[in-house]
């Protein structure tokens, strides 16, 4: 099991307040720059869609955001397992749920916290908001009120109402159960199933698996008072009574004898080794209590090596994670303008998830998780960052909704729908998540060269506490401690390792190495001593060269070009050595690499071809298939210019080299990125928009990147230094803590 990440209160609060409070913002989808724009957006132009909707209410899905808008609603009475902390305290959780909708399925979501514990008030308030939304996601509302509220709203509203604490868990649990039974050769109608925890999620799990074929009396539910049996009166309600079984068992231990399946949504340690030993052959254990399961996979396998185990934890195999369900359920439901999300749609979601887990796992998913994933006892549920989810699950949900009459607007061309869903994918988060997973697997000793900068120190602490590896900070112990104290991270001094050039026992070896490299380049012994002992960038590079760290991140306090010159004292990182700087731009769900942004001042065609190859290596190491465009102000020879010629010749150089990725040029940036503009040149060899832009010179690369950053709000990662013997990444001086951490993760993954 991977080491559990440590998150301090200071880090959590900093994440939520910087750079602006909260986790999302509203962005206009239409231009709002001229008087005509305003006239169309509001008055008088808006009167036209108003009348259209009044005449035909269904057109609200065409002219407004209703068809892609979900309300995430809570009253804060059952927050995450923290209990009843009130509506206002629930807001961070609901904001988080809203951004998950957007991130995973491109569903717009707004969080709404209602300050009432009266079910009737909540029902009325939510019902009145119906015209605004295409669906309602209820969250963190305590039982039994959640049952009452959801059932009434489903009866009285004509849009999907879905309590994710119930049905989200149930759907993912059902998907895992389908595959677990597939592996063990058992049939659901023959299985004896024990549930511990008869709250909202537990009861929903039972209801769904019974809808899938499990027999009523084969399913034994337990709560804090024991088995829910027919005739029991203590601690009962109508929802528990519906699942009372005819059984002689009265305790969880008795119920577990001979059981095939255990479903736990209860508390840590609820399942004992004795209970597990008494289960049937090839038992299926879904220990879903969070943060600590009813029994850990290690404990379960020690008693029953034949067990298939799933938990709610991301650091164990087979995570039951609701994010695999609710975004895609709503995506499919919204796209057919559904009246409801019914059992058939939930079962379709579960079956599609199960089928996806049985398919070959794409290389980019395996790369992201640092290991080969294949269907089996440790992989019965897909991973949350599988890119196929967005175009696999919603079509199955939509089809079930259409077949059961829940759809107002059926999808006619399902293949076109899948293609449209692929276009909604946001590769940026998958790329960053993949980097993080690979970095955690690598466990690199990361050298942070600038220990006198608070941003660097906070990034170093985050690197270590997130479980990525050991943070080695170059600086003076007293200075580091003082700055960490000021940042509210004083206790981290005992965790990270501070390396001081003044007292390292390796200094003589570093000096000797550096003298051998620089003695014929005008450096005398005094210069060497000053560089090795007093320059943090050179000292850090020497640490890396001697294997006293695995990777290096630097540059947050000095200009990139200056830092690169210093690193060149220790490593061969010049243009003639094949080094290249590649910057990743992340904007509006797209990722584009710009090169060279660091090393080559004015490359010629041979160097441009090398830049393209290095950039392609970087793209592939991040799980993207490279498509290279050599950019200019001309396109395929017009207008004619000496400066554009080299961009045309660079493509010919790649022809000679016989590379295995797509490339073409020269072309303008709109032809490279806009499919409509590219379509005017049917001979273009790119199969789609370019994701690597090779520009004529370093100054044009820098201008392009900074313009995108300042004007378009693009996230910038890099420049990523490629083509150097050791993993070194150079930040920019304007880097945030998160930027520095991302560069450290790139170095840990040896990207470039």
XYZ file of C-alpha atoms in Angstrom:
752
model
C 0.000 0.000 0.000
C 1.278 3.499 -0.818
C 2.064 5.805 2.063
C -0.970 7.859 3.013
C -0.576 11.537 2.099
C -0.383 14.059 4.904
C -2.325 17.277 4.420
C -2.007 20.004 7.030
C -4.829 22.427 7.874
C -2.661 25.278 6.545
C -2.258 23.571 3.174
C -5.964 22.797 2.875
C -6.957 26.381 3.704
C -4.316 27.779 1.345
C -5.659 25.603 -1.485
C -9.169 26.972 -0.979
C -8.190 30.651 -0.691
C -5.486 31.029 -3.388
C -5.432 32.513 -5.971
C -9.070 33.465 -5.296
C -11.519 32.081 -2.724
C -13.499 29.015 -3.770
C -13.104 26.344 -6.426
C -14.888 27.635 -9.526
C -16.065 30.723 -11.383
C -18.677 31.565 -14.014
C -17.390 32.187 -17.539
C -19.450 33.694 -20.373
C -19.830 31.520 -23.476
C -20.897 34.383 -25.770
C -19.047 37.592 -26.699
C -19.880 40.589 -24.497
C -17.658 43.241 -26.044
C -19.862 45.485 -28.199
C -23.199 47.241 -27.913
C -24.604 44.750 -30.417
C -23.450 41.848 -28.220
C -25.237 43.363 -25.242
C -28.366 43.931 -27.284
C -28.414 40.281 -28.321
C -27.581 38.991 -24.842
C -30.116 41.083 -22.988
C -32.481 43.696 -24.319
C -34.040 43.703 -26.881
C -32.609 40.484 -28.421
C -33.341 38.246 -25.458
C -37.078 38.696 -25.983
C -36.956 36.334 -28.962
C -35.828 33.178 -27.056
C -38.104 34.186 -24.164
C -41.124 34.025 -26.468
C -39.851 30.817 -28.093
C -39.620 29.093 -24.713
C -43.041 30.394 -23.660
C -44.488 28.910 -26.846
C -42.540 25.618 -26.620
C -41.028 24.947 -23.154
C -38.783 22.204 -24.509
C -36.735 24.779 -26.401
C -35.291 25.932 -23.051
C -32.794 23.121 -23.602
C -31.773 24.778 -26.887
C -31.552 28.426 -25.912
C -30.337 28.282 -22.284
C -27.894 26.392 -20.069
C -30.684 24.213 -18.629
C -29.687 21.186 -20.698
C -26.183 21.111 -19.233
C -26.785 22.421 -15.735
C -27.095 20.480 -12.483
C -27.829 21.805 -9.007
C -25.692 20.263 -6.241
C -27.913 20.695 -3.173
C -27.322 20.019 0.522
C -28.457 21.171 3.930
C -25.210 20.018 5.580
C -26.788 17.478 7.920
C -24.430 14.614 6.957
C -21.189 16.168 5.712
C -18.670 13.564 4.540
C -18.824 11.622 7.770
C -18.282 14.804 9.811
C -21.962 14.930 10.730
C -24.411 17.796 10.969
C -22.353 20.976 10.633
C -24.958 23.042 8.837
C -25.597 24.369 5.360
C -22.823 26.970 5.262
C -20.150 24.487 6.336
C -21.274 22.178 3.525
C -20.369 24.736 0.853
C -16.722 23.628 0.292
C -17.901 20.049 -0.243
C -20.658 21.059 -2.633
C -18.281 23.315 -4.586
C -15.978 20.321 -4.855
C -18.813 18.169 -6.184
C -19.663 20.865 -8.720
C -16.134 20.962 -10.138
C -16.053 17.149 -10.342
C -19.114 17.299 -12.588
C -17.293 19.737 -14.845
C -13.937 17.998 -14.770
C -15.104 14.487 -15.552
C -18.165 14.961 -17.784
C -18.236 18.642 -18.810
C -21.482 19.145 -16.892
C -21.983 22.648 -15.506
C -22.976 22.512 -11.855
C -23.904 25.096 -9.239
C -23.783 24.390 -5.513
C -26.820 25.421 -3.472
C -26.854 25.144 0.328
C -30.299 25.322 1.919
C -30.468 26.333 5.575
C -33.256 24.082 6.784
C -33.667 20.636 8.319
C -37.392 20.525 7.571
C -37.997 18.042 4.711
C -41.113 19.902 3.585
C -39.216 23.200 3.318
C -36.427 21.534 1.378
C -38.830 19.789 -0.984
C -40.654 23.027 -1.718
C -37.443 25.049 -2.235
C -35.886 22.491 -4.571
C -39.087 21.967 -6.531
C -39.388 25.711 -7.137
C -35.907 25.726 -8.691
C -36.864 23.092 -11.250
C -37.082 25.418 -14.283
C -33.436 26.435 -13.856
C -31.789 23.032 -13.997
C -31.603 19.902 -16.098
C -31.032 17.754 -13.023
C -30.758 17.795 -9.221
C -27.919 16.113 -7.307
C -28.724 15.796 -3.603
C -25.743 15.454 -1.296
C -24.893 15.025 2.387
C -28.485 14.999 3.682
C -28.971 12.677 6.647
C -31.199 9.613 6.701
C -34.113 9.087 6.857
C -34.919 12.595 5.593
C -32.882 11.987 2.424
C -35.234 9.133 1.463
C -38.331 11.281 1.966
C -36.907 14.276 0.082
C -35.655 12.289 -2.887
C -38.797 10.199 -3.288
C -41.132 13.213 -3.158
C -39.004 15.220 -5.599
C -38.827 12.294 -8.020
C -42.634 12.117 -7.923
C -43.222 15.860 -8.287
C -40.416 17.034 -10.627
C -39.911 16.272 -14.314
C -36.098 16.299 -14.243
C -33.669 13.738 -12.775
C -33.313 13.862 -8.981
C -30.418 11.771 -7.718
C -29.102 11.398 -4.176
C -25.476 10.492 -4.852
C -24.712 9.326 -1.311
C -27.229 6.553 -1.999
C -27.168 5.716 -5.663
C -23.630 6.761 -6.594
C -22.160 4.285 -4.150
C -24.697 1.657 -5.202
C -23.852 1.934 -8.914
C -20.076 1.563 -8.451
C -20.593 -1.224 -5.922
C -22.831 -3.021 -8.433
C -20.231 -2.645 -11.194
C -17.541 -4.163 -9.009
C -19.867 -6.941 -7.878
C -20.694 -7.890 -11.479
C -16.999 -8.436 -12.183
C -16.201 -10.097 -8.864
C -18.920 -12.666 -9.500
C -17.677 -13.035 -13.085
C -14.243 -13.970 -11.734
C -15.581 -16.393 -9.120
C -18.110 -18.030 -11.438
C -21.044 -17.245 -9.145
C -24.495 -15.975 -10.087
C -26.046 -13.067 -8.238
C -29.351 -14.896 -7.733
C -27.538 -17.704 -5.906
C -25.310 -15.543 -3.698
C -25.782 -14.962 0.004
C -25.103 -11.255 0.544
C -24.527 -9.519 3.873
C -24.767 -5.739 4.244
C -23.436 -3.919 7.296
C -24.635 -0.332 7.606
C -28.320 0.191 6.817
C -28.105 3.908 6.079
C -28.722 5.719 2.815
C -25.858 4.133 0.860
C -26.367 0.632 2.252
C -30.072 0.490 1.511
C -29.479 1.856 -1.996
C -26.872 -0.875 -2.609
C -29.355 -3.556 -1.568
C -32.136 -2.100 -3.711
C -29.949 -1.975 -6.812
C -28.500 -5.472 -6.508
C -31.998 -6.832 -5.904
C -33.098 -5.048 -9.084
C -30.222 -6.893 -10.772
C -31.465 -10.293 -9.633
C -30.375 -10.892 -6.020
C -33.047 -12.710 -3.991
C -34.669 -10.907 -1.075
C -34.031 -13.528 1.611
C -30.469 -14.087 0.385
C -29.694 -10.479 1.331
C -29.221 -9.913 5.054
C -28.888 -6.332 6.250
C -27.324 -5.418 9.596
C -27.231 -2.194 11.569
C -25.884 -1.249 15.001
C -28.513 -3.463 16.635
C -27.734 -6.557 14.565
C -29.582 -8.334 11.768
C -32.692 -6.727 10.297
C -35.008 -9.731 10.427
C -38.720 -10.067 9.786
C -40.445 -9.344 13.058
C -37.810 -7.062 14.550
C -39.252 -3.856 16.007
C -36.310 -2.147 17.724
C -34.649 0.657 15.742
C -36.719 0.034 12.630
C -38.198 2.343 10.000
C -40.058 1.766 6.750
C -36.852 1.686 4.677
C -35.185 -0.918 6.850
C -38.406 -2.929 7.103
C -38.481 -3.248 3.315
C -35.257 -5.286 3.558
C -36.068 -7.413 6.609
C -35.158 -11.017 5.777
C -36.472 -14.353 6.994
C -33.414 -15.627 8.824
C -32.373 -17.153 12.134
C -29.211 -15.013 12.241
C -29.286 -12.201 14.788
C -25.741 -10.836 14.695
C -23.336 -9.840 11.947
C -21.062 -12.715 12.938
C -23.890 -15.227 12.515
C -24.963 -13.672 9.200
C -21.440 -13.978 7.798
C -21.363 -17.783 8.075
C -21.396 -19.125 4.525
C -21.876 -15.670 2.975
C -20.572 -15.109 -0.569
C -20.541 -11.303 -0.466
C -19.987 -8.689 2.236
C -20.958 -5.066 1.599
C -19.763 -2.639 4.248
C -20.773 1.005 4.583
C -20.306 1.120 8.325
C -17.231 1.546 10.531
C -13.578 0.595 10.794
C -12.962 -2.909 12.129
C -16.556 -4.125 11.797
C -15.350 -7.351 10.131
C -13.193 -9.652 12.244
C -10.853 -12.425 11.040
C -13.284 -14.974 12.488
C -16.147 -13.582 10.404
C -14.043 -13.655 7.265
C -12.891 -17.212 7.874
C -16.512 -18.343 8.085
C -17.479 -17.042 4.641
C -17.917 -19.209 1.542
C -15.145 -19.962 -0.950
C -13.877 -16.975 -2.992
C -15.576 -14.400 -0.780
C -16.197 -10.905 -2.143
C -15.478 -8.146 0.372
C -16.550 -4.573 -0.341
C -15.258 -2.766 2.765
C -16.330 0.751 1.835
C -16.176 2.615 5.154
C -14.065 5.773 4.825
C -11.408 6.719 5.627
C -10.735 3.324 7.223
C -12.433 0.180 5.835
C -14.244 -2.483 7.850
C -11.234 -4.711 7.210
C -8.101 -3.831 5.219
C -7.079 -5.815 2.137
C -3.903 -6.934 3.958
C -5.920 -8.278 6.881
C -8.453 -9.922 4.580
C -5.874 -11.647 2.383
C -3.953 -12.872 5.415
C -7.043 -14.859 6.445
C -8.559 -15.534 3.031
C -6.091 -15.453 0.117
C -9.026 -16.325 -2.148
C -10.908 -13.108 -1.302
C -11.622 -10.313 -3.767
C -11.447 -7.051 -1.831
C -12.592 -3.537 -2.709
C -12.507 -0.421 -0.509
C -13.278 3.271 -0.744
C -9.581 4.138 -0.567
C -7.512 5.310 -3.534
C -4.336 3.727 -2.128
C -5.765 0.197 -2.444
C -6.810 -1.669 -5.600
C -10.495 -1.720 -6.560
C -11.566 1.679 -5.270
C -15.337 2.185 -5.072
C -15.292 5.832 -6.149
C -18.539 7.682 -6.866
C -16.806 9.875 -9.440
C -16.978 6.868 -11.775
C -20.749 7.189 -11.735
C -22.542 10.451 -11.085
C -20.857 12.664 -13.748
C -21.543 10.140 -16.504
C -25.044 9.250 -15.305
C -26.011 12.911 -15.480
C -24.176 13.396 -18.788
C -26.232 10.648 -20.391
C -29.456 11.801 -18.721
C -28.992 15.446 -19.702
C -28.211 14.576 -23.293
C -31.601 12.870 -23.734
C -33.359 15.596 -21.705
C -34.375 12.873 -19.286
C -37.359 13.092 -16.950
C -35.613 10.889 -14.384
C -32.661 8.598 -13.713
C -34.344 5.223 -13.271
C -33.077 1.814 -12.129
C -32.500 0.689 -15.704
C -30.198 3.669 -16.312
C -28.283 2.945 -13.108
C -27.911 -0.730 -14.014
C -26.770 0.246 -17.517
C -24.117 2.455 -15.931
C -22.953 -0.381 -13.683
C -22.841 -2.883 -16.531
C -20.936 -0.486 -18.796
C -18.387 0.154 -16.034
C -17.980 -3.573 -15.474
C -17.532 -4.226 -19.182
C -14.961 -1.426 -19.460
C -12.869 -2.975 -16.681
C -12.761 -6.236 -18.632
C -11.328 -4.548 -21.735
C -7.627 -3.955 -22.403
C -6.417 -0.921 -20.486
C -4.907 1.836 -22.678
C -1.190 2.488 -22.295
C -1.782 6.049 -21.089
C -3.832 4.746 -18.148
C -1.170 2.191 -17.260
C 1.463 4.930 -17.565
C -0.531 7.210 -15.277
C -0.747 4.580 -12.557
C 2.820 3.391 -12.967
C 1.835 -0.220 -13.561
C 0.153 -2.499 -16.054
C -3.537 -2.856 -15.298
C -5.516 -5.846 -16.497
C -8.830 -7.386 -15.514
C -8.473 -9.599 -12.472
C -8.915 -9.758 -8.719
C -7.054 -6.483 -8.188
C -8.756 -4.681 -11.072
C -12.522 -5.145 -11.166
C -13.456 -1.448 -11.350
C -12.063 1.067 -13.884
C -9.797 3.836 -12.655
C -11.270 7.362 -12.402
C -8.823 8.735 -14.975
C -9.591 6.237 -17.722
C -10.252 8.484 -20.765
C -12.769 5.990 -22.165
C -15.302 6.661 -19.390
C -16.680 9.837 -20.975
C -17.607 8.148 -24.252
C -18.493 4.705 -22.866
C -20.798 5.275 -19.889
C -23.119 8.123 -21.043
C -24.186 6.312 -24.253
C -25.156 3.251 -22.197
C -27.135 5.444 -19.791
C -28.764 7.344 -22.638
C -29.723 4.126 -24.421
C -31.356 2.752 -21.263
C -33.210 6.020 -20.743
C -34.483 5.929 -24.314
C -35.548 2.280 -24.026
C -37.506 2.933 -20.825
C -39.280 6.100 -21.959
C -37.319 8.514 -19.756
C -36.035 10.517 -22.738
C -37.711 13.646 -24.057
C -35.277 13.922 -26.975
C -33.800 10.570 -28.033
C -30.360 10.445 -29.607
C -30.659 9.426 -33.245
C -27.000 8.909 -34.207
C -25.217 7.145 -31.332
C -21.871 7.047 -33.178
C -21.973 10.815 -33.643
C -22.899 11.157 -29.972
C -19.834 9.154 -28.914
C -17.661 11.334 -31.167
C -19.136 14.433 -29.539
C -18.386 13.019 -26.086
C -14.751 12.390 -27.039
C -14.467 16.053 -27.969
C -15.602 16.980 -24.440
C -12.617 15.236 -22.857
C -10.239 17.476 -20.935
C -6.771 15.932 -21.341
C -5.074 18.391 -19.019
C -6.300 17.008 -15.721
C -5.603 13.455 -16.875
C -2.073 14.443 -17.817
C -1.421 16.104 -14.461
C -3.016 13.239 -12.546
C -0.926 10.765 -14.496
C 2.233 12.678 -13.676
C 1.314 12.669 -9.992
C 0.642 8.919 -9.973
C 3.916 8.147 -11.744
C 5.834 10.461 -9.418
C 4.368 8.690 -6.396
C 5.500 5.367 -7.835
C 9.003 6.720 -8.591
C 9.652 7.955 -5.008
C 12.457 10.225 -6.256
C 14.740 12.076 -3.869
C 13.964 15.579 -5.121
C 16.566 18.334 -4.768
C 14.960 21.756 -4.229
C 17.825 24.157 -4.906
C 16.386 27.374 -3.479
C 15.767 26.758 0.206
C 15.687 30.488 0.980
C 12.396 30.982 -0.892
C 9.115 30.326 0.928
C 7.367 29.101 -2.240
C 10.073 26.497 -2.789
C 9.897 25.376 0.826
C 6.130 24.997 0.702
C 6.438 23.019 -2.534
C 9.103 20.792 -0.951
C 6.880 20.103 2.055
C 3.919 19.360 -0.236
C 6.099 17.000 -2.304
C 7.093 14.980 0.749
C 3.759 15.066 2.554
C 1.926 14.002 -0.593
C 3.986 10.836 -0.609
C 5.963 11.537 -3.787
C 9.361 10.929 -2.210
C 12.058 12.590 -0.093
C 12.511 16.367 -0.300
C 16.150 17.533 -0.130
C 16.262 21.293 0.412
C 19.497 23.197 -0.232
C 19.875 25.978 2.333
C 20.886 26.889 5.857
C 19.012 25.068 8.588
C 18.213 28.176 10.629
C 16.909 30.072 7.591
C 14.772 27.154 6.457
C 13.272 26.716 9.926
C 12.482 30.428 10.221
C 10.714 30.563 6.860
C 8.752 27.379 7.551
C 7.662 28.789 10.901
C 6.458 31.944 9.153
C 4.513 29.817 6.674
C 2.826 27.857 9.484
C 4.784 24.720 8.589
C 7.281 24.663 11.447
C 6.726 20.975 12.153
C 7.916 20.125 8.623
C 11.534 20.843 9.630
C 11.674 17.370 11.116
C 10.431 15.792 7.884
C 12.392 17.327 5.020
C 16.180 17.052 4.772
C 18.126 20.329 4.677
C 21.467 20.151 2.838
C 23.992 22.919 3.570
C 26.945 23.325 1.188
C 29.034 24.692 4.059
C 29.083 21.424 5.982
C 28.570 18.650 3.422
C 31.155 15.864 3.509
C 31.007 15.601 -0.286
C 32.361 19.084 -1.026
C 35.872 17.956 -1.977
C 34.515 15.421 -4.475
C 32.260 18.114 -5.945
C 35.194 20.540 -6.333
C 37.355 17.923 -8.032
C 34.578 16.991 -10.476
C 33.875 20.631 -11.321
C 37.564 21.474 -11.766
C 37.945 18.653 -14.281
C 35.063 20.078 -16.311
C 35.996 23.751 -16.161
C 39.783 23.957 -15.825
C 40.233 24.619 -19.558
C 37.353 27.091 -19.687
C 39.010 29.885 -17.726
C 38.094 28.788 -14.187
C 40.769 28.569 -11.503
C 40.601 26.796 -8.146
C 39.159 29.881 -6.408
C 36.358 30.122 -8.994
C 35.624 26.433 -8.582
C 35.408 26.723 -4.787
C 33.063 29.712 -5.048
C 30.771 27.930 -7.499
C 30.664 24.633 -5.618
C 30.249 26.070 -2.129
C 28.317 29.296 -2.652
C 26.107 28.904 -5.711
C 23.037 26.883 -4.821
C 22.240 26.020 -8.449
C 25.715 24.623 -9.134
C 25.836 22.848 -5.773
C 22.441 21.238 -6.408
C 23.526 20.121 -9.872
C 26.662 18.585 -8.334
C 24.504 16.692 -5.837
C 22.495 15.290 -8.746
C 25.580 14.417 -10.788
C 27.002 12.415 -7.873
C 23.776 10.506 -7.194
C 23.063 12.304 -3.910
C 19.575 13.022 -5.218
C 17.486 11.628 -8.063
C 16.158 14.804 -9.688
C 16.458 18.585 -9.408
C 14.042 21.516 -9.562
C 15.346 25.074 -9.530
C 14.908 28.506 -11.138
C 12.213 30.092 -8.970
C 14.539 32.892 -7.831
C 16.714 33.559 -10.924
C 16.087 34.000 -14.645
C 15.845 30.707 -16.528
C 18.648 31.539 -18.950
C 21.010 32.379 -16.083
C 20.140 29.173 -14.215
C 20.687 27.124 -17.376
C 24.146 28.678 -17.797
C 25.026 27.633 -14.239
C 23.728 24.099 -14.752
C 25.898 23.864 -17.854
C 28.930 24.000 -15.562
C 27.929 20.520 -14.373
C 25.865 19.006 -17.205
C 25.875 19.273 -20.998
C 22.674 21.229 -21.502
C 23.376 23.481 -24.491
C 21.818 23.549 -27.925
C 24.772 21.692 -29.424
C 24.279 18.970 -26.805
C 20.697 18.358 -27.963
C 18.984 20.117 -25.048
C 15.576 21.648 -25.732
C 13.031 23.644 -23.733
C 9.387 22.616 -24.153
C 6.585 24.573 -22.483
C 3.127 23.091 -21.945
C 0.145 25.435 -22.234
C -3.100 24.219 -20.613
C -6.186 26.183 -21.601
C -9.910 25.410 -21.983
C -9.457 21.674 -21.815
C -6.614 21.571 -24.329
C -2.886 21.070 -23.970
C -0.364 22.440 -26.470
C 3.429 22.280 -26.293
C 5.551 25.195 -27.533
C 9.251 24.676 -28.342
C 11.978 25.824 -27.992
C 11.322 28.197 -25.091
C 14.678 27.922 -23.308
C 17.788 26.801 -25.211
C 17.911 27.629 -28.947
C 18.126 31.332 -29.778
C 17.769 31.056 -33.592
C 17.609 27.405 -34.683
C 18.108 26.292 -38.277
C 16.262 23.422 -39.956
C 18.355 20.586 -38.470
C 17.970 22.017 -34.974
C 14.252 22.629 -35.544
C 13.850 18.966 -36.437
C 15.665 17.980 -33.231
C 13.405 20.321 -31.260
C 10.376 18.584 -32.786
C 11.728 15.161 -31.826
C 12.452 16.197 -28.248
C 9.016 17.785 -27.924
C 7.412 14.615 -29.299
C 9.248 12.611 -26.628
C 7.873 14.936 -23.944
C 4.319 14.642 -25.309
C 4.498 10.866 -25.391
C 5.924 10.687 -21.901
C 2.786 12.535 -20.795
C 0.485 10.094 -22.599
C -0.259 12.215 -25.701
C 0.268 11.210 -29.323
C 2.346 14.012 -30.907
C 1.204 16.094 -33.876
C 3.861 18.673 -34.778
C 3.307 21.921 -36.671
C 6.272 24.061 -37.758
C 4.880 27.558 -37.366
C 5.443 30.690 -39.412
C 3.483 33.696 -40.679
C 3.200 31.860 -44.012
C 1.391 28.634 -44.909
C 2.880 26.020 -47.221
C 5.038 28.465 -49.161
C 2.949 31.638 -49.268
C 3.821 34.398 -48.747
C 7.408 33.622 -49.682
C 9.958 34.609 -47.050
C 13.532 33.674 -46.228
C 12.609 33.413 -42.556
C 9.783 30.992 -43.298
C 11.917 28.750 -45.512
C 13.688 27.055 -42.611
C 10.331 26.026 -41.128
C 9.455 24.367 -44.443
C 12.865 22.667 -44.624
C 12.570 21.347 -41.053
C 9.734 19.071 -42.148
C 11.985 17.708 -44.913
C 14.668 16.956 -42.332
C 12.152 14.854 -40.410
C 11.286 13.117 -43.700
C 14.914 12.063 -43.983
C 15.090 10.977 -40.345
C 12.020 8.758 -40.713
C 10.360 9.719 -37.425
C 7.216 7.929 -36.250
C 4.938 10.865 -35.431
C 2.809 13.298 -37.454
C 4.325 16.600 -38.571
C 3.910 19.251 -41.248
C 4.729 22.855 -42.009
C 5.279 25.636 -42.474
C 1.878 26.957 -41.414
C 0.251 29.755 -39.474
C -1.002 29.063 -35.959
C -4.681 29.133 -36.953
C -4.113 26.440 -39.579
C -2.252 24.378 -36.972
C -4.960 24.623 -34.299
C -8.279 25.314 -36.063
C -9.783 22.306 -37.916
C -11.807 24.598 -40.199
C -8.708 26.513 -41.250
C -6.729 23.275 -41.680
C -9.492 21.827 -43.868
C -8.653 24.412 -46.560
C -5.398 22.510 -47.064
C -6.555 18.923 -47.704
C -2.984 17.820 -48.398
C -1.906 18.686 -44.843
C -0.448 15.580 -43.211
C -1.845 16.270 -39.725
C -4.863 14.165 -38.801
C -6.127 16.784 -36.354
C -5.123 19.999 -34.590
C -1.433 20.136 -33.704
C -0.459 19.681 -30.076
C 3.223 20.620 -30.587
C 4.066 24.028 -32.015
C 7.677 24.464 -33.120
C 8.336 28.186 -33.512
C 11.100 29.969 -35.447
C 13.062 31.370 -32.487
C 13.248 31.547 -28.718
C 11.912 35.091 -28.602
C 8.759 34.141 -30.544
C 8.286 31.131 -28.246
C 8.576 33.321 -25.156
C 6.190 35.931 -26.542
C 3.621 33.268 -27.468
C 3.698 31.599 -24.056
C 3.527 34.793 -22.020
C 0.778 36.226 -24.225
C -1.340 33.110 -23.705
C -0.646 33.210 -19.991
C -1.568 36.866 -19.499
C -4.367 37.338 -22.040
C -6.011 33.927 -22.118
C -5.285 32.778 -18.566
C -3.507 29.646 -19.752
C -1.775 27.483 -17.185
C 1.917 27.238 -18.041
C 4.080 24.251 -17.156
C 7.694 24.654 -18.057
C 9.882 25.186 -19.824
C 10.418 21.435 -19.525
C 14.113 20.774 -20.058
C 14.580 17.804 -22.389
C 17.682 16.113 -23.749
C 19.852 16.296 -20.601
C 21.387 13.199 -18.977
C 19.707 13.741 -15.602
C 16.165 14.918 -14.749
C 16.403 18.677 -14.197
C 13.514 21.122 -14.421
C 13.786 24.906 -14.320
C 10.860 26.954 -13.005
C 10.114 30.550 -13.929
C 10.607 33.336 -11.385
C 6.844 33.937 -11.278
C 6.069 30.342 -10.319
C 3.484 29.613 -7.640
C 3.881 26.818 -5.085
C 1.754 24.587 -7.298
C 3.857 25.424 -10.368
C 7.043 24.445 -8.528
C 5.443 21.228 -7.309
C 4.333 20.360 -10.864
C 7.880 20.884 -12.132
C 9.189 18.647 -9.358
C 6.723 15.938 -10.410
C 7.890 16.233 -14.023
C 11.462 15.788 -12.848
C 10.480 12.814 -10.699
C 8.838 11.175 -13.723
C 11.970 11.888 -15.807
C 9.867 13.690 -18.415
C 12.275 14.874 -21.084
